[in-house]
Coordinates of C-alpha atoms in Angstrom, one line a residue:
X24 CA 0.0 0.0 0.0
X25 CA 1.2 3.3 -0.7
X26 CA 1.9 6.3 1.4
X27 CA -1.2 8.4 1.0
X28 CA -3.0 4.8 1.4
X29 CA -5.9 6.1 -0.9
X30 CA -6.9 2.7 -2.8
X31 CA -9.9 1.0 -2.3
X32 CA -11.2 4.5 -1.0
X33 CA -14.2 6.6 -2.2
X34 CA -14.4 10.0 -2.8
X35 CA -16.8 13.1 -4.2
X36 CA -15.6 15.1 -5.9
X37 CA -17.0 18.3 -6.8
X38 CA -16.5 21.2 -9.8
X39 CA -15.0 19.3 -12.9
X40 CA -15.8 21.6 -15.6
X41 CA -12.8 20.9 -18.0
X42 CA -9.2 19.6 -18.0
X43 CA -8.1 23.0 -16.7
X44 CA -9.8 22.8 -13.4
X45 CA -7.9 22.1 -9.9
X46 CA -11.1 19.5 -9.8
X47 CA -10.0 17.9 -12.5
X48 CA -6.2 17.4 -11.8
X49 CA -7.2 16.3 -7.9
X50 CA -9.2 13.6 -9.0
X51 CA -7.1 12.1 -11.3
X52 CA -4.6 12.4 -8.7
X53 CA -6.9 10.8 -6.7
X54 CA -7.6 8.0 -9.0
X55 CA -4.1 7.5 -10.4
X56 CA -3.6 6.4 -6.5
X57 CA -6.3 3.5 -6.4
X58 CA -9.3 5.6 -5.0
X59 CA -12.6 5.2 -6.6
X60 CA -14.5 8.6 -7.5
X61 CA -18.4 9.9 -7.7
X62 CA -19.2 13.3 -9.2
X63 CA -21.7 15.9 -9.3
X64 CA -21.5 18.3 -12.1
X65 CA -24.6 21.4 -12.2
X66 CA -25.8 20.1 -15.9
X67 CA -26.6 17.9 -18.3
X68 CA -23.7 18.8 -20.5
X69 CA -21.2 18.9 -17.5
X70 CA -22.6 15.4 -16.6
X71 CA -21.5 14.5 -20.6
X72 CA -18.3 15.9 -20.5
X73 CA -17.3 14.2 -17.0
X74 CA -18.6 10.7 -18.2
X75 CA -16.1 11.2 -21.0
X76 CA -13.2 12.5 -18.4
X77 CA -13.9 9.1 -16.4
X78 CA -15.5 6.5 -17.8
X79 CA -17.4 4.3 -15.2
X80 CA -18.1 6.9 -12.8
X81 CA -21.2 7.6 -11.2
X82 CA -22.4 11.6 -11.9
X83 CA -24.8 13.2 -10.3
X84 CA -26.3 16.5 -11.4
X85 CA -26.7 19.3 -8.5
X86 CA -27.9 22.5 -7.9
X87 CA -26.2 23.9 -4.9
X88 CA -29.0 26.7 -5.2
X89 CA -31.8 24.5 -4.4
X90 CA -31.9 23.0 -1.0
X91 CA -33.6 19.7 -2.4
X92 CA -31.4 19.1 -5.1
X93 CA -28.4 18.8 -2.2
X94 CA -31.2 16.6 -0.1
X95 CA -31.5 14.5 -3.0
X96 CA -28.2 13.8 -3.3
X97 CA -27.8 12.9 0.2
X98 CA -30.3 10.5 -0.3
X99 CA -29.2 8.8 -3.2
X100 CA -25.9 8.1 -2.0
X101 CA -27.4 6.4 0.9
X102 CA -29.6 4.5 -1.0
X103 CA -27.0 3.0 -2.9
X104 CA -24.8 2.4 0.7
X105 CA -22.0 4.7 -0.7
X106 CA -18.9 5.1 1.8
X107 CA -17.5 8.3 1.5
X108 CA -13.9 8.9 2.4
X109 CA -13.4 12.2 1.7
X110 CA -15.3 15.2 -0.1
X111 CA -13.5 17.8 -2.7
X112 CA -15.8 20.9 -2.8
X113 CA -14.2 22.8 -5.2
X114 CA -17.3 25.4 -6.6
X115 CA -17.1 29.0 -6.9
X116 CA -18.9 31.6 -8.4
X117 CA -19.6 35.8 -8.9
X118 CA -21.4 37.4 -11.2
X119 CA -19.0 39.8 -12.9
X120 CA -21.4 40.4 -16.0
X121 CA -20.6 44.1 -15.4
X122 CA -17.1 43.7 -15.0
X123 CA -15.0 44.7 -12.1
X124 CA -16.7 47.4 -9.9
X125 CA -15.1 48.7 -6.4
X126 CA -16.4 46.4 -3.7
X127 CA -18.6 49.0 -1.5
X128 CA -20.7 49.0 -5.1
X129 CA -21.4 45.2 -4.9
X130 CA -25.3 44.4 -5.3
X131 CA -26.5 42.7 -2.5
X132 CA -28.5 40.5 -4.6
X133 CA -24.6 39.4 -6.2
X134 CA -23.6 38.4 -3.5
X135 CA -25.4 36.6 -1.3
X136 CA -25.7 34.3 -4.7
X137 CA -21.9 34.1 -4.9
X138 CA -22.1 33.5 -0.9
X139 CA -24.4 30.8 -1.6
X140 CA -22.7 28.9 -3.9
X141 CA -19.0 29.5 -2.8
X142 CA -19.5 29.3 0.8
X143 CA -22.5 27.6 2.3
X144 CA -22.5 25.5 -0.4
X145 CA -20.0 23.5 1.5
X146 CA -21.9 23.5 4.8
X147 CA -25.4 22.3 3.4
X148 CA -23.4 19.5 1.4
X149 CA -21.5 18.9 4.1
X150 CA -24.5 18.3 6.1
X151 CA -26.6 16.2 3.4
X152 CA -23.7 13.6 3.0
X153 CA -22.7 13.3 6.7
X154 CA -24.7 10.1 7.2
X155 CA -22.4 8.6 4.4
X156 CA -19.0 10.0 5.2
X157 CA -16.6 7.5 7.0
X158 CA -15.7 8.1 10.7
X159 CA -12.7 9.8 9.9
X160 CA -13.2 11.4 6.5
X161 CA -11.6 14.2 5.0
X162 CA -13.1 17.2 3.3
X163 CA -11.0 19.7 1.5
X164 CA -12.6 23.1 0.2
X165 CA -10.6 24.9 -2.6
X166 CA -9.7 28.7 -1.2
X167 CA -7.3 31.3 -2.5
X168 CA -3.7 32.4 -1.2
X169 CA -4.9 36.0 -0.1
X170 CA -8.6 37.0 0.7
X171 CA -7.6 40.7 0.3
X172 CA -6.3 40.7 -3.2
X173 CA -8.2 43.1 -4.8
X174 CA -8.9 41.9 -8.1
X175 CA -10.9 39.0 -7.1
X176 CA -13.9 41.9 -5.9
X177 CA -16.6 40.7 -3.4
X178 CA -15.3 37.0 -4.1
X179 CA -12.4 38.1 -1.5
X180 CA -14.5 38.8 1.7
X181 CA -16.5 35.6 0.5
X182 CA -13.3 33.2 0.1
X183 CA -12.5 34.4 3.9
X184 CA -15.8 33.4 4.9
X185 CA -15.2 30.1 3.5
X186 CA -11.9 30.0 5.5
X187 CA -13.5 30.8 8.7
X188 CA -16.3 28.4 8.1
X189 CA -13.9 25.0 7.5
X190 CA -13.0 25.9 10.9
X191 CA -16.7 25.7 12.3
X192 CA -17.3 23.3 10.3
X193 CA -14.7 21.1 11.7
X194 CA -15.6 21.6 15.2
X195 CA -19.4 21.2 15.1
X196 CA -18.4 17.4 13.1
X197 CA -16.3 16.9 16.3
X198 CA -19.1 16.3 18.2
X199 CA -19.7 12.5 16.8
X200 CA -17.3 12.0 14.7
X201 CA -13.1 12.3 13.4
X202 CA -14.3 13.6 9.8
X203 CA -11.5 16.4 9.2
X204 CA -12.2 19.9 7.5
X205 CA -9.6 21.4 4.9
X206 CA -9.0 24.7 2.8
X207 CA -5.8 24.6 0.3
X208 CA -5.8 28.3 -0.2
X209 CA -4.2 28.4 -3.6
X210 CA -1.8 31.6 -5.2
X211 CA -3.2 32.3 -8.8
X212 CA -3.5 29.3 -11.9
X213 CA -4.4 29.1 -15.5
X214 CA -7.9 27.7 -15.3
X215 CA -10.3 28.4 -17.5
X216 CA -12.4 30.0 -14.4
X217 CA -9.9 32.4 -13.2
X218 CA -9.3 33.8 -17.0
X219 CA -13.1 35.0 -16.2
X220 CA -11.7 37.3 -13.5
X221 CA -11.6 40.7 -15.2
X222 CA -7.8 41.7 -15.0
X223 CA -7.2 38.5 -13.4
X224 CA -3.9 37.6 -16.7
X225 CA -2.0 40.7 -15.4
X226 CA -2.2 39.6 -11.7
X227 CA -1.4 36.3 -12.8
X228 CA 1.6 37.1 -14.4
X229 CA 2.5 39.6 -11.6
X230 CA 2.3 36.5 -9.3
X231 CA 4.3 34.6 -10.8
X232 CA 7.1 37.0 -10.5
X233 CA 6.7 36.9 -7.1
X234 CA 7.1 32.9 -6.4
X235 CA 10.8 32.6 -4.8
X236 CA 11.0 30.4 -8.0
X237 CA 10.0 33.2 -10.5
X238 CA 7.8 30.9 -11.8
X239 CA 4.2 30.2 -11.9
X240 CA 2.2 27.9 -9.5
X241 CA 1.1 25.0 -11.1
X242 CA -2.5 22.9 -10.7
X243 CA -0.8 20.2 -10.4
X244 CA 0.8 21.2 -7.5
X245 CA -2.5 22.5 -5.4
X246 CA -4.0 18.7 -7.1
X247 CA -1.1 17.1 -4.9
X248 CA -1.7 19.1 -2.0
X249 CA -5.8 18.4 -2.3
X250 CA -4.7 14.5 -2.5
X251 CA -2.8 14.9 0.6
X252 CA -5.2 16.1 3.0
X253 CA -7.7 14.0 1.4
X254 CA -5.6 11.0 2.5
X255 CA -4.9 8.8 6.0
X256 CA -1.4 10.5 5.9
X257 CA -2.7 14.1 6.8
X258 CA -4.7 12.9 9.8
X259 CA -3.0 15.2 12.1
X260 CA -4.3 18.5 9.9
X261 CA -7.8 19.7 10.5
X262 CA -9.4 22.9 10.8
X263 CA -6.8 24.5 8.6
X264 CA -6.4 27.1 5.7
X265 CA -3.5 25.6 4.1
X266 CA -1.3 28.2 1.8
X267 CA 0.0 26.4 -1.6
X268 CA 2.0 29.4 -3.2
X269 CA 5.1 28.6 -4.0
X270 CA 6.5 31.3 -1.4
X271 CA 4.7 34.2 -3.3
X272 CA 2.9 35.5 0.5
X273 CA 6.2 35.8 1.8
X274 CA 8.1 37.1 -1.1
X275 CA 6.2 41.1 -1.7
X276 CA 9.4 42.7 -1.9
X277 CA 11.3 40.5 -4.2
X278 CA 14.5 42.1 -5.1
X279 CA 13.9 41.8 -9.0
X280 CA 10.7 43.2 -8.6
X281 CA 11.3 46.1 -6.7
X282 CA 14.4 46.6 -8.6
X283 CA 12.2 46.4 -11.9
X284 CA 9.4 48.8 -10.7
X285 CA 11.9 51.5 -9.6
X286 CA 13.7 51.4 -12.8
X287 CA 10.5 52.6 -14.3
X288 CA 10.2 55.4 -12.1

């Protein structure tokens, strides 16, 4: 058996919209190591495009907006006596239809959707599939390296909710069982999501800069992480926002940064 000692073992895994996604790269990380997977995807064509990622697996389509579409899939796993091992939630949304706007201009109606789907989300599935998880599951969220960037909007203040809630979440499980809560807080990635993220390339690029490594993070990476704390081998982490940046949040005043801004000045 290996180190991470993930075969045999079941997992959910949430937010697979295209080979691009940290979703994506975690559960084949996941499978390439002997666990088995289930899915929920939000529609039909998701559900088509998954089936075709892995072959086999069960999907589920969910609506994380409708309390009975989570209920439902609570139920269905228990119906078929599913085991779950550990839970990726890894969805995220904001409605930046009319591009970037400074955050004491968010609509109110914007985002308590994007709270809804990025945040709670977590808690009501949580709660729906607890009668399924394994004694001492793992559930991992997907987070960002720094809730106060300021090109990530009202999706900031909402990313730190959903830092503060794994910790909640984490303790009020306690109670009755050794089921662990995760974030891997991840510095900025080429996914097809983020590219949505008006100004989000620049900021990328400015990140990457930043890495001690002068070179960009890779999903891969924040995939290996995400296996980690899904596995037996993390059992001593819980309740914890981990950082996967490659050193950028301790690197702000890189020397060949600085040196490059003042030479411009």
């Amino acid at each position: 058996m290996s180190f991470l000692k993930l075969e045999n073992k079941t997992f959910l895994i949430t937010g697979v919209a295209n080979k691009k996604s940290v979703a994506y790269f975690s559960a084949k990380t996941l499978e390439e190591n002997g666990a088995d997977l289930i899915f929920t995807v939000q529609s039909a064509d998701a559900k088509e495009k998954v089936e075709k990622f892995f072959p086999g697996k069960k999907v589920f389509i969910l609506d994380v907006e409708n309390e009975a579409s989570i209920t439902d899939l609570g139920r269905k796993l228990q119906d078929d006596k599913v085991t779950l091992h550990g839970f990726l939630h890894s969805i995220a949304f904001a409605n930046y239809s009319e591009g970037m706007k400074p955050f004491h201009e968010t609509k109110l109606a914007d985002y308590l959707q994007a709270s809804n789907i990025s945040c709670f989300s977590l808690v009501a599935m949580s709660n729906a599939i607890k009668p399924v998880l394994a004694a001492d599951a793992s559930v991992v969220t997907i987070s960002i390296s720094s809730t106060r960037a300021t090109n990530y909007g009202y999706m900031g203040p909402i990313k730190a909710s959903l830092d503060a809630t794994v910790a909640y979440l984490a303790k009020s499980f306690s109670a009755d069982t050794k089921v662990r809560f995760n974030a891997v807080c991840s510095g900025p990635l080429k996914t097809s999501a983020s590219a949505g993220i008006p100004g989000y390339i620049d900021n990328y690029l400015y990140a990457e800069q930043l890495t001690m490594r002068h070179e960009a993070l890779e999903t891969q990476e924040v995939a290996n992480t995400v296996a980690f704390l899904m596995s037996p081998a993390s059992s001593g982490v819980n309740a914890s926002n981990m950082v996967v940046d490659a050193g950028m949040g301790a690197n702000y005043f890189d020397e060949k940064v600085v040196e490059a801004y003042a030479k411009r000045t």
